mmCIF file of C-alpha atoms in Angstrom:
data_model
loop_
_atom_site.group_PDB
_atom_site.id
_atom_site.type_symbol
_atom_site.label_atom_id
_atom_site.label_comp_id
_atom_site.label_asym_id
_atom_site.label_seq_id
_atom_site.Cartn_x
_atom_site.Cartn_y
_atom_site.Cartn_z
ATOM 1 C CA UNK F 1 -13.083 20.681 3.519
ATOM 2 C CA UNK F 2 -11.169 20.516 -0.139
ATOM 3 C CA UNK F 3 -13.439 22.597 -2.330
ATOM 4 C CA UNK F 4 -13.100 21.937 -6.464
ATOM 5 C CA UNK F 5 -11.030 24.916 -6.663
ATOM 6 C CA UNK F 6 -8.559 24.010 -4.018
ATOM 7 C CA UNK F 7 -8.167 20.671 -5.831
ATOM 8 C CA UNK F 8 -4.692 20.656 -8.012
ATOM 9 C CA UNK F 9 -4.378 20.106 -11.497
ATOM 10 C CA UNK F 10 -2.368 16.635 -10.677
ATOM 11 C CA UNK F 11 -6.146 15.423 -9.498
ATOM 12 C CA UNK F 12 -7.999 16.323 -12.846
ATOM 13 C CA UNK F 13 -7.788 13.289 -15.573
ATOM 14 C CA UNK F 14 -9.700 12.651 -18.574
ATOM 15 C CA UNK F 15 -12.026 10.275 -18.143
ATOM 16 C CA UNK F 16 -11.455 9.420 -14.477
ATOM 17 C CA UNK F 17 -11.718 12.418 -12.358
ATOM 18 C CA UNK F 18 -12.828 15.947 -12.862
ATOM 19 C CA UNK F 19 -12.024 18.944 -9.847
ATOM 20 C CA UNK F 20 -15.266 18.555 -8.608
ATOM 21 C CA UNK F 21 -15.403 14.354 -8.248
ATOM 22 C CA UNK F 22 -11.930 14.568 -6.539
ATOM 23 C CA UNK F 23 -13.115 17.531 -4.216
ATOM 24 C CA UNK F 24 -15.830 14.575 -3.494
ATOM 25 C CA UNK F 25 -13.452 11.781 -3.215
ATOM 26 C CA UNK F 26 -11.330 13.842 -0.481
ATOM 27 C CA UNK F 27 -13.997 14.556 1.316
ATOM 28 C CA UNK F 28 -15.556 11.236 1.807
ATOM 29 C CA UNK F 29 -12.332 10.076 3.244
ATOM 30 C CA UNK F 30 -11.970 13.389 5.705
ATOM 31 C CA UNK F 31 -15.322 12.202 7.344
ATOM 32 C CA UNK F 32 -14.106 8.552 7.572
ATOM 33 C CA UNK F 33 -11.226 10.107 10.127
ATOM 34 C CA UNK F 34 -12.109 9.706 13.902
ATOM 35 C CA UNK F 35 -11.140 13.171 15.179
ATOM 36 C CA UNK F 36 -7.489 11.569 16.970
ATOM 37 C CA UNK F 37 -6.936 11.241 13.096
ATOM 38 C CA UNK F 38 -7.542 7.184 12.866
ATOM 39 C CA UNK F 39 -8.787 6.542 9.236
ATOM 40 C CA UNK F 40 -11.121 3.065 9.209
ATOM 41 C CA UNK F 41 -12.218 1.205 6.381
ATOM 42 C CA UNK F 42 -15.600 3.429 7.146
ATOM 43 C CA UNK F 43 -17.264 4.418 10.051
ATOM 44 C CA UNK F 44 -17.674 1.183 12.184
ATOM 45 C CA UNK F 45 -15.831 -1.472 10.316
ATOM 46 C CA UNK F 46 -12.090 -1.603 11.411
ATOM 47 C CA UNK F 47 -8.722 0.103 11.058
ATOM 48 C CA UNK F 48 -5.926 -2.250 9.426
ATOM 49 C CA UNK F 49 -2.590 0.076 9.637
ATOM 50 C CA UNK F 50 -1.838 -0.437 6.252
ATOM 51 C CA UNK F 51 -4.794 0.932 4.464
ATOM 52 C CA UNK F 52 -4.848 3.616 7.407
ATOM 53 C CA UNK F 53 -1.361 4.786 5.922
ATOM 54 C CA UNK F 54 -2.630 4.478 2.163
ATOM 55 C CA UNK F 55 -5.362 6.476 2.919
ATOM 56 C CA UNK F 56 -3.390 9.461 4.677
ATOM 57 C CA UNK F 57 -1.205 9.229 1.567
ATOM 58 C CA UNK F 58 -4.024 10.057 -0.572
ATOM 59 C CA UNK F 59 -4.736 13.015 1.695
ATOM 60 C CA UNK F 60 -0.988 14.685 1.051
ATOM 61 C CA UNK F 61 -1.445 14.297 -2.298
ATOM 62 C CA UNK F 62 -4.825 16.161 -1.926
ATOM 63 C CA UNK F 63 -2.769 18.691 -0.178
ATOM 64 C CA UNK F 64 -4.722 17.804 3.481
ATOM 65 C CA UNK F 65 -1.503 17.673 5.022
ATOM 66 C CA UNK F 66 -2.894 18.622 8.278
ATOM 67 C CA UNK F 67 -5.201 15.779 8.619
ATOM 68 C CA UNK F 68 -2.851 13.228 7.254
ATOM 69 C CA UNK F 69 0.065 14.630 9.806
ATOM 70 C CA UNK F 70 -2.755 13.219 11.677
ATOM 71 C CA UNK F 71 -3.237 9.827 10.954
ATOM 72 C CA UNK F 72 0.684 9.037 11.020
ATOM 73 C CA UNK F 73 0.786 10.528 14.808
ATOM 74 C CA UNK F 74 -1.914 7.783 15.719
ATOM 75 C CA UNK F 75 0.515 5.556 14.821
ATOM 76 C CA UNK F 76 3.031 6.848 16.938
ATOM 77 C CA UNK F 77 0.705 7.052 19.953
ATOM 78 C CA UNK F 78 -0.763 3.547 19.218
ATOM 79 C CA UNK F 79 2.850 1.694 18.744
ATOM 80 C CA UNK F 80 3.270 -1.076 20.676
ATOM 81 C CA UNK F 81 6.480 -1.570 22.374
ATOM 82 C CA UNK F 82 7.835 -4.060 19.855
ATOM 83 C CA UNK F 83 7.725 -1.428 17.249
ATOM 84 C CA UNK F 84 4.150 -2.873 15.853
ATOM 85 C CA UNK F 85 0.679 -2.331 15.281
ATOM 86 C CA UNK F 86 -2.322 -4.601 15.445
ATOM 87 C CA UNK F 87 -3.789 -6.122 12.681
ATOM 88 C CA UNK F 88 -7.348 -4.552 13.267
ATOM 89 C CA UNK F 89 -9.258 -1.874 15.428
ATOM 90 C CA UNK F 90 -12.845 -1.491 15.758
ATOM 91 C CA UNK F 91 -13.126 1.702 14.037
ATOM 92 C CA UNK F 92 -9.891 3.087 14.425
ATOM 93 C CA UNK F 93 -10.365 2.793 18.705
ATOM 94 C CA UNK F 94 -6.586 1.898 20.240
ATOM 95 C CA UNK F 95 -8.510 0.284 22.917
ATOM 96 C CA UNK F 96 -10.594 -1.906 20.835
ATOM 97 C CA UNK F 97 -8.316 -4.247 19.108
ATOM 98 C CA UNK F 98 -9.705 -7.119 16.859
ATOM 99 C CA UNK F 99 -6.856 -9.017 15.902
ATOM 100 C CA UNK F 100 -3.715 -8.745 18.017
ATOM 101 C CA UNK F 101 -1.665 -10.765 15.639
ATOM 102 C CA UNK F 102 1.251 -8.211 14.095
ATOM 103 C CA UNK F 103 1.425 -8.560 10.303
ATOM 104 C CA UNK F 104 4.970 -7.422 8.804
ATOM 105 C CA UNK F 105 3.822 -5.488 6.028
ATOM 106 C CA UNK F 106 1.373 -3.773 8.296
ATOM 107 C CA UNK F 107 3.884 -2.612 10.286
ATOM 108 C CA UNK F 108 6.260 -1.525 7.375
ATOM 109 C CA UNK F 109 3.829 0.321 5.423
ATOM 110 C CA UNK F 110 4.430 3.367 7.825
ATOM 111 C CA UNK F 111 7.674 4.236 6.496
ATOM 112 C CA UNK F 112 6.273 4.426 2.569
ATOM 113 C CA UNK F 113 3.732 7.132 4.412
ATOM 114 C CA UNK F 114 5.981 9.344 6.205
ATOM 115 C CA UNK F 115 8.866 9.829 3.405
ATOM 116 C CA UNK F 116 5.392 10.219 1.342
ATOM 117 C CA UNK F 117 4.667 13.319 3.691
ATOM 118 C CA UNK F 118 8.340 14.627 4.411
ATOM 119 C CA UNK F 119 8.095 14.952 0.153
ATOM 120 C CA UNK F 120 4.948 16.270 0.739
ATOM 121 C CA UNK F 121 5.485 19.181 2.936
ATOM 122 C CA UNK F 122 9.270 19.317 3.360
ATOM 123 C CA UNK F 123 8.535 19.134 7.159
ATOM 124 C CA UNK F 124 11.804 18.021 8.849
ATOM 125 C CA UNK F 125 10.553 18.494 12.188
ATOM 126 C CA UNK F 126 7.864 15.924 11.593
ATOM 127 C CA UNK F 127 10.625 13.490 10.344
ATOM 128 C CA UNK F 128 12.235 14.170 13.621
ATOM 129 C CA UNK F 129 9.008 13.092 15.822
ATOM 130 C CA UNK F 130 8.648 9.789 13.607
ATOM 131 C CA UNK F 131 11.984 8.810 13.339
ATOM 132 C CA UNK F 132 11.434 6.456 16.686
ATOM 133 C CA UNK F 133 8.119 5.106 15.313
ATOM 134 C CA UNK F 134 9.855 4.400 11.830
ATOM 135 C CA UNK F 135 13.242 2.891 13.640
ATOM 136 C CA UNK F 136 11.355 0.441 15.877
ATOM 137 C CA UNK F 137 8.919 -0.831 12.870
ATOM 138 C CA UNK F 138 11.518 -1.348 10.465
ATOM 139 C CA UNK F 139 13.222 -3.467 13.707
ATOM 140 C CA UNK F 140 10.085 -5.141 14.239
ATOM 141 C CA UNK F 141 9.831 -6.768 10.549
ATOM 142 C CA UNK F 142 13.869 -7.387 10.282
ATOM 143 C CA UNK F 143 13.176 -9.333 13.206
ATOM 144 C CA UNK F 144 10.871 -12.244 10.506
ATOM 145 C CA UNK F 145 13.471 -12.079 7.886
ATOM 146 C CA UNK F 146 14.085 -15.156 7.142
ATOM 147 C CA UNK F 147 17.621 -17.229 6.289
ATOM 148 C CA UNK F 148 16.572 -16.250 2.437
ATOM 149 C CA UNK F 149 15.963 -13.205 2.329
ATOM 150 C CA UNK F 150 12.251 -13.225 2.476
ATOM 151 C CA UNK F 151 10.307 -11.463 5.451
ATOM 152 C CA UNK F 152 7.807 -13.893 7.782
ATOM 153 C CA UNK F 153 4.418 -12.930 7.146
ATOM 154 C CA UNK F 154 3.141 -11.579 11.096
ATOM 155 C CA UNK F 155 3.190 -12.414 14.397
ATOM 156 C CA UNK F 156 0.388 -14.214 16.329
ATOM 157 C CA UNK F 157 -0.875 -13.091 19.253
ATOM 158 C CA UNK F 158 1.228 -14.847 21.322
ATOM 159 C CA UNK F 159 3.986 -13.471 19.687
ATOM 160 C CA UNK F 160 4.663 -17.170 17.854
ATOM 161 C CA UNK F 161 6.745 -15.880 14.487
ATOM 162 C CA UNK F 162 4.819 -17.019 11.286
ATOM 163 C CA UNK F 163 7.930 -17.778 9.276
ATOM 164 C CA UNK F 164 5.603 -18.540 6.163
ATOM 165 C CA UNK F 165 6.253 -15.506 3.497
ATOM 166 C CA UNK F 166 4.030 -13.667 1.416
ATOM 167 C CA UNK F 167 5.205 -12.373 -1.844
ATOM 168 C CA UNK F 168 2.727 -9.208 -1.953
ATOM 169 C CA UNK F 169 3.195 -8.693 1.220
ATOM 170 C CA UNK F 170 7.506 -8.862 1.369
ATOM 171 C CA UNK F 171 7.135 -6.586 -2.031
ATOM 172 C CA UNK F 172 5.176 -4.031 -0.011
ATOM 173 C CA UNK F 173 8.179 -4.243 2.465
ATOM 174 C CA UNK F 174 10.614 -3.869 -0.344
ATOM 175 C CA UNK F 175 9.378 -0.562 -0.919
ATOM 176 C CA UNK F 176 8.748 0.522 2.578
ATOM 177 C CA UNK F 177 12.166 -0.512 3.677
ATOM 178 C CA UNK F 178 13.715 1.454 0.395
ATOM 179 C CA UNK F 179 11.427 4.426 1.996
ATOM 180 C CA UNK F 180 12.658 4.021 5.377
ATOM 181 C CA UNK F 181 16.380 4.449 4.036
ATOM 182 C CA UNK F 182 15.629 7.479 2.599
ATOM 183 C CA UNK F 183 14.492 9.128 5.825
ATOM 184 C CA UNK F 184 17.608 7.446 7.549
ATOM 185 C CA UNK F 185 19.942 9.085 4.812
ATOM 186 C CA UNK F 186 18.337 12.301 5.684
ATOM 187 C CA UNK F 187 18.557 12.037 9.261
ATOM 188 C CA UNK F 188 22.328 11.120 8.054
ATOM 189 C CA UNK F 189 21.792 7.683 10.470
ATOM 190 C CA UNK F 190 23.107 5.020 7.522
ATOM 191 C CA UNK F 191 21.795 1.819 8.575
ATOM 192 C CA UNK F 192 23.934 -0.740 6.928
ATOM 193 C CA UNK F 193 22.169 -3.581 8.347
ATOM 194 C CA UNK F 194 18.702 -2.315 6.460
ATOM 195 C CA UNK F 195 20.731 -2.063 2.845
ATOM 196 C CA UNK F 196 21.602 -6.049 3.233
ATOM 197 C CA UNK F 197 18.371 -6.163 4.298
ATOM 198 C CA UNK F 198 16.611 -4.764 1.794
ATOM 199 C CA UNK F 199 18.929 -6.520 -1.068
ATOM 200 C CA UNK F 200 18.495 -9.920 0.172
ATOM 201 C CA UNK F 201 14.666 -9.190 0.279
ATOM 202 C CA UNK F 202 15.151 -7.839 -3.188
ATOM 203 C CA UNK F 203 16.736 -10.953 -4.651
ATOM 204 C CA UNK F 204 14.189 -13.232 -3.504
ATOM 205 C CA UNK F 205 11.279 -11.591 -5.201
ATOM 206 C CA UNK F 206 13.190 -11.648 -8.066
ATOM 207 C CA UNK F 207 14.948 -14.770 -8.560
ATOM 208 C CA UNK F 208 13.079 -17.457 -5.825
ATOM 209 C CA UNK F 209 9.281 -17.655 -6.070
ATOM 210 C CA UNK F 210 9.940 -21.234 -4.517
ATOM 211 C CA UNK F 211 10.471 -18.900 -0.848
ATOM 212 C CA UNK F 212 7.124 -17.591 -0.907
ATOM 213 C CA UNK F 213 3.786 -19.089 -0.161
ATOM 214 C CA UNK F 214 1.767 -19.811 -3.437
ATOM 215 C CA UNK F 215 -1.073 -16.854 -3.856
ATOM 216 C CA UNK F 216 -0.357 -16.868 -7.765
ATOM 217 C CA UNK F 217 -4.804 -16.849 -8.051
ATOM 218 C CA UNK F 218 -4.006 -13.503 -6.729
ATOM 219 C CA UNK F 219 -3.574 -10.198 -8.635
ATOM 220 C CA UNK F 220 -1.731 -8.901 -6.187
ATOM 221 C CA UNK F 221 1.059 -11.377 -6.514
ATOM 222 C CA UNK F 222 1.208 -11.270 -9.685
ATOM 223 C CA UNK F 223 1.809 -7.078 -9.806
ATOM 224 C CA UNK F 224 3.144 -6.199 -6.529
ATOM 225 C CA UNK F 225 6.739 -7.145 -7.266
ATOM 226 C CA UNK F 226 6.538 -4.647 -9.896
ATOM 227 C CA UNK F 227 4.392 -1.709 -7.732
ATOM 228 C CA UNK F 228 6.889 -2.122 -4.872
ATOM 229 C CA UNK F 229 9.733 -1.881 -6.907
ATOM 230 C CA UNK F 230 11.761 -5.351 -6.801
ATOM 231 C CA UNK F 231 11.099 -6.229 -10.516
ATOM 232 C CA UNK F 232 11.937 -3.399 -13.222
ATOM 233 C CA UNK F 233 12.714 -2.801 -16.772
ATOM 234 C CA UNK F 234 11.548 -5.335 -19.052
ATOM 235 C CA UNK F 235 11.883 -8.041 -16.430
ATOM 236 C CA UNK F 236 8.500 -5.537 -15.232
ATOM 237 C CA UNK F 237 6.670 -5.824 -18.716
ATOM 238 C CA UNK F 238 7.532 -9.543 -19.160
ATOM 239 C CA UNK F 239 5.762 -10.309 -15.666
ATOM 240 C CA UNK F 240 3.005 -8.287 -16.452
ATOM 241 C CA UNK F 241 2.125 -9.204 -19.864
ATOM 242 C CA UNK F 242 2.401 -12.543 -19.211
ATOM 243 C CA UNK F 243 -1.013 -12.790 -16.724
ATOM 244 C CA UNK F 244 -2.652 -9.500 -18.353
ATOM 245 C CA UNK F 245 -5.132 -11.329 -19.889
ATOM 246 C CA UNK F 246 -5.701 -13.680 -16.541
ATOM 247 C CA UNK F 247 -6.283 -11.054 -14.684
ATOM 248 C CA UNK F 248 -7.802 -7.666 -16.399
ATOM 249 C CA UNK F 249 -11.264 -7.326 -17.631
ATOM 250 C CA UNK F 250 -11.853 -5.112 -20.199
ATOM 251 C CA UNK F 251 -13.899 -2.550 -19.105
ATOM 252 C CA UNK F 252 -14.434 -3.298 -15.426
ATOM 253 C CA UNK F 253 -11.175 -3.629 -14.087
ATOM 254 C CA UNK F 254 -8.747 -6.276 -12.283
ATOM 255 C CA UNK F 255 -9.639 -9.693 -10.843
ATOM 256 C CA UNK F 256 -9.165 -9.743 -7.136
ATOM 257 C CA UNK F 257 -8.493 -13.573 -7.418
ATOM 258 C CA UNK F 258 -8.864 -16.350 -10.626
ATOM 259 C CA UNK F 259 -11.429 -17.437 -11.975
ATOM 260 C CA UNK F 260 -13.696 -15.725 -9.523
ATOM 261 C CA UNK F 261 -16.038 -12.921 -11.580
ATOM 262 C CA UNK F 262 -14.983 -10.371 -9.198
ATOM 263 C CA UNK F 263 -13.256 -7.217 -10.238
ATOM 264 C CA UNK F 264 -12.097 -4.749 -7.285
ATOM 265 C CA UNK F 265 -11.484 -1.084 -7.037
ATOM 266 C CA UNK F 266 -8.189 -1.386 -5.477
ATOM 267 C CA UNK F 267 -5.691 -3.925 -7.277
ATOM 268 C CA UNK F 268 -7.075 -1.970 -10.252
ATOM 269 C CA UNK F 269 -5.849 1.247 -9.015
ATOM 270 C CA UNK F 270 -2.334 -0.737 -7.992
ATOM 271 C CA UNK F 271 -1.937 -2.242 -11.536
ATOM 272 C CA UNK F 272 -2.317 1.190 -12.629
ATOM 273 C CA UNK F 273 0.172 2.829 -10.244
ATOM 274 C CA UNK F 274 2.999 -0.083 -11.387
ATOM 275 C CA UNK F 275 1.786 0.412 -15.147
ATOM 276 C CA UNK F 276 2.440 4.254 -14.812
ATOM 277 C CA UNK F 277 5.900 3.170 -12.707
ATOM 278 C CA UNK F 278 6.999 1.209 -15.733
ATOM 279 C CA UNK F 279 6.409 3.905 -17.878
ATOM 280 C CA UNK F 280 3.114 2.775 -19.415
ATOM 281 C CA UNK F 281 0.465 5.255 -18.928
ATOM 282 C CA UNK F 282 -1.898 4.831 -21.230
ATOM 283 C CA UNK F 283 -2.387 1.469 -19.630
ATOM 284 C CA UNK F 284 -2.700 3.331 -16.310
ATOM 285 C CA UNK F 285 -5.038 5.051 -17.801
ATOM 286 C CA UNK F 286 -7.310 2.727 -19.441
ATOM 287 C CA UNK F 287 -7.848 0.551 -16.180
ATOM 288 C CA UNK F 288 -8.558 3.892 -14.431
ATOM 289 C CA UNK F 289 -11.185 4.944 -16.657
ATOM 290 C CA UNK F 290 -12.624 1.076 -16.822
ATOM 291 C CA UNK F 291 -13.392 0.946 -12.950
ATOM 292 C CA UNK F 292 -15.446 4.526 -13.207
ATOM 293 C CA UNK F 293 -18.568 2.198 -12.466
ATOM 294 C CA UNK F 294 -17.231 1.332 -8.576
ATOM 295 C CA UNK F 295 -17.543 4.722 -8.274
ATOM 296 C CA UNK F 296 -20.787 5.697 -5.852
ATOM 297 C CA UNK F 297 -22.911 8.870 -5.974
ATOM 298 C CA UNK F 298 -21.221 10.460 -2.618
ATOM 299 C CA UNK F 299 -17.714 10.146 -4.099
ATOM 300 C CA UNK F 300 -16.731 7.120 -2.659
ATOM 301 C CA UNK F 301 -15.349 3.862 -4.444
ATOM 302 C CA UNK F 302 -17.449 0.516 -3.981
ATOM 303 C CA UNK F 303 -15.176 -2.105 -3.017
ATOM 304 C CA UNK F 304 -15.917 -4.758 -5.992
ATOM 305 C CA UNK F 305 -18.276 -6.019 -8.607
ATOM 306 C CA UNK F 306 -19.313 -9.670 -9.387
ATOM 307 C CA UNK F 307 -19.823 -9.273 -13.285
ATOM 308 C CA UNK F 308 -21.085 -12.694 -13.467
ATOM 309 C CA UNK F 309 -24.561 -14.545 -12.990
ATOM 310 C CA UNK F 310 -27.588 -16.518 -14.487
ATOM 311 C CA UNK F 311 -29.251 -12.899 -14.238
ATOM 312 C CA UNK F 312 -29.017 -9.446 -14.079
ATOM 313 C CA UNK F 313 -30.068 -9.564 -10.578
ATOM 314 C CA UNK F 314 -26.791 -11.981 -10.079
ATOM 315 C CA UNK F 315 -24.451 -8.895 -11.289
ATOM 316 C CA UNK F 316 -23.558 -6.172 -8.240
ATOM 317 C CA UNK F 317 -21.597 -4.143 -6.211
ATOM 318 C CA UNK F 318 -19.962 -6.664 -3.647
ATOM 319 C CA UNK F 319 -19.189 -6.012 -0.615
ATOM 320 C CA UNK F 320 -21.811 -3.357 0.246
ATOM 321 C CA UNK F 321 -19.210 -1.127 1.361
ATOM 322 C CA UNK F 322 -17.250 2.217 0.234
ATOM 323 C CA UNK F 323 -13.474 1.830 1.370
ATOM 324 C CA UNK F 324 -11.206 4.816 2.079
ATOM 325 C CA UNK F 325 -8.593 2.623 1.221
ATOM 326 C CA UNK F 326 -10.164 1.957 -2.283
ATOM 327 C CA UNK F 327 -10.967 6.170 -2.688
ATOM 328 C CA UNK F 328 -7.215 6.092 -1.725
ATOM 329 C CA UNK F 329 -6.065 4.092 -4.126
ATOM 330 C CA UNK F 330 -7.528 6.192 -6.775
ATOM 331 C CA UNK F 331 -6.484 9.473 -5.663
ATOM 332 C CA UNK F 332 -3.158 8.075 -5.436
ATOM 333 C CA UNK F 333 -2.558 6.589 -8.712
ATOM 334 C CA UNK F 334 -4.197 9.687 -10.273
ATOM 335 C CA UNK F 335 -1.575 12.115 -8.592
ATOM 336 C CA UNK F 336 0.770 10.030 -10.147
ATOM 337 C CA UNK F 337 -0.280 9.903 -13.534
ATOM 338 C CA UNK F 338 -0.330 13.854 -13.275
ATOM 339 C CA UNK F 339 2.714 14.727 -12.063
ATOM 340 C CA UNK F 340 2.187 15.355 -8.433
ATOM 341 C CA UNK F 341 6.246 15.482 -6.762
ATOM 342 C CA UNK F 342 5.901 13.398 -3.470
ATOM 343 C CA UNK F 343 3.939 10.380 -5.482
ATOM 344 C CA UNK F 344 5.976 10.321 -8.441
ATOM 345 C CA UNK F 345 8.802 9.774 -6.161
ATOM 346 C CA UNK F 346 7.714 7.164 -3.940
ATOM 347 C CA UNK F 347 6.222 4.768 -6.212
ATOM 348 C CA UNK F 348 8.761 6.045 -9.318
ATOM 349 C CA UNK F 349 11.610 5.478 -6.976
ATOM 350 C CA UNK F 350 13.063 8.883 -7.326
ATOM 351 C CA UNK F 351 15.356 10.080 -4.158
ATOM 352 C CA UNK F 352 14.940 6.117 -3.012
ATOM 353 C CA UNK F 353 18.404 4.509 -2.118
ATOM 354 C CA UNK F 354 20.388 3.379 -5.275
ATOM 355 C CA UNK F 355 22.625 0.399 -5.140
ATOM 356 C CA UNK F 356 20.450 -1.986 -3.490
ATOM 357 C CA UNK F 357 19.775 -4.149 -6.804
ATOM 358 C CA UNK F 358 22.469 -6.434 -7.452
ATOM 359 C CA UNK F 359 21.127 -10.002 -6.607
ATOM 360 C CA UNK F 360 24.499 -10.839 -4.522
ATOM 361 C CA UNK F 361 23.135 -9.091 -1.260
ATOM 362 C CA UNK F 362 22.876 -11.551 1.993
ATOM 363 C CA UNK F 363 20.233 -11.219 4.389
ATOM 364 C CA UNK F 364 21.040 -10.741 7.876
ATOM 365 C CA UNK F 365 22.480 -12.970 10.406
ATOM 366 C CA UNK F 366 22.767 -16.838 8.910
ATOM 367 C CA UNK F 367 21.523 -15.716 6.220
ATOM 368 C CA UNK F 368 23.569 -13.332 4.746
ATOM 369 C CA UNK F 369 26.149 -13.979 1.540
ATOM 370 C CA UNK F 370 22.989 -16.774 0.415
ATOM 371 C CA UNK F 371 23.144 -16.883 -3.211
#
């Protein structure tokens, strides 16, 4: 278990975390795990594959690299044969699935997680064992681009494409696909197909909203462009400064959704991480330090908190739960705001594939050359 003195300096910020809290935070999520290294919400609620991977992340940059190596080979074990996951498992069990629909972003997230850990550890024989895993769930999501360059949001059960598009969800790709071309240009397997890919996807976020489902009530939509790394520059501080005052709370954090009086532990710790990646960290900062009060006496994050009511009585912690997803999303967000390498590079886009920008990439098959 991470003791305070194991925990590195990158870990330690004013006003958000000292070396013992993070030693705490750490090790609440190391006794979420199932031993076969599946990382739940918490013990007996389910296992989405995307949080799984942002928790693992959070364990690298705690330097857990063992128990994060981990949680990525459960994926690998638990890949279907489409290159997927499931949307849900009771409590991280493979043989207890709860939603057998196939979500693309899901199933993209794993790249993000294991260029996260090659940074991590340098481990090239580990980016040799999930190469395959990687390969077949970049395939898997290519396979719901759409003519526009925007990716399908899942598959149903019956394995019925939902062409319908989500822009947090395709921005989340946009990153993980940027990710998985990094391991590929390591491996030195180019895979021309995922660079039109990923510009096509690229352009669409940036220049057609009108392709994506509306979810503007959501904070998500309104940062994620920026977090996974589609918008940029001041095109970046335009899009956030325009909603800041929509969404942020002063002192409690981010809206989930508008106008609900409900702040959550996680899209505040993803504003933060795409504040710090535009280069505004005293912004980072302040929303870090504002959600301090989500944080629970055994080190944990609470989920949310309704901050509105007739009475006191009306004003709580909602959900009554402790996410290692929302712990993650701290931890991760604070390694980036001090320095730590593997962080800074995934969600600063350092050693991520350059050229993939110009908004005159097709998509693949009818849609490529689409302006």
């Amino acid at each position: 278990m991470t003791s305070p003195e194991r925990i590195a300096e990158h870990l330690v910020l004013p006003g958000v975390l000292t070396a013992e809290q993070a030693a705490e935070t750490v090790a609440g999520i190391l006794a979420v795990q199932r031993e076969d290294g599946a990382i739940p919400w918490f013990r007996g609620h389910h296992l989405d594959p995307w949080d799984h991977t942002e928790a693992a992340m959070a364990l690298d940059a705690a330097g857990e690299h063992a128990a994060a190596a981990r949680a990525y080979e459960w994926l690998a074990r638990h890949q279907n044969g489409d290159g997927s996951w499931y949307a849900a498992y009771h409590d991280g069990d493979p043989d207890d699935v709860t939603d057998r629909s196939r979500e693309s972003n899901f199933v993209a997230y794993i790249a993000v997680g294991v260029w996260h850990h090659y940074l991590s550890t340098g481990d090239d024989a580990f980016l040799d064992r999930m190469w395959p895993a990687v390969y077949a769930a970049v395939e898997f999501v290519l396979g719901l681009q759409q003519p526009g360059g925007q990716i399908g949001w899942k598959r149903e059960p019956d394995g019925t494409p939902v062409n319908d598009a989500l822009l947090t969800g395709s921005s989340s790709i946009h990153q993980a696909l940027r990710c998985a071309l990094a391991i590929a240009e390591v491996r030195e397997e180019p895979q021309p197909d995922w660079e039109l890919a990923t510009g096509a996807l690229g352009h669409a976020i940036r220049r057609h909203p009108e392709r994506f489902l509306d979810k503007s009530r959501y904070s998500m939509d309104w940062y994620y462009p920026v977090l996974g790394g589609a918008v940029t520059g001041a095109d970046a501080k335009a899009r956030i400064d325009a909603d800041w005052d929509r969404f942020v709370v002063p002192g409690l954090g981010v809206r989930c959704v508008v106008p609900n009086p409900w702040v959550t532990g996680g899209e505040s710790c993803e504003l933060a991480l795409a504040l710090w990646a535009m280069g505004e960290s005293d912004r980072a900062l302040t929303v870090l330090q504002d959600i301090g009060h989500l944080r629970a006496a055994n080190g944990m994050y609470w989920t949310g908190y309704v901050f509105e009511g007739d009475s006191e009585s009306d004003k709580a912690m909602w959900p009554e739960e402790q996410t290692s997803w929302t712990a993650g999303s701290l931890l991760l967000a604070v390694a980036a705001l001090g320095g730590e390498e593997a962080t800074v590079a995934v969600f600063g886009g350092e050693r991520l594939p350059a050229g993939l920008e110009p908004d005159c990439c097709g998509s693949r098959g009818e849609g490529r050359g689409e302006g």
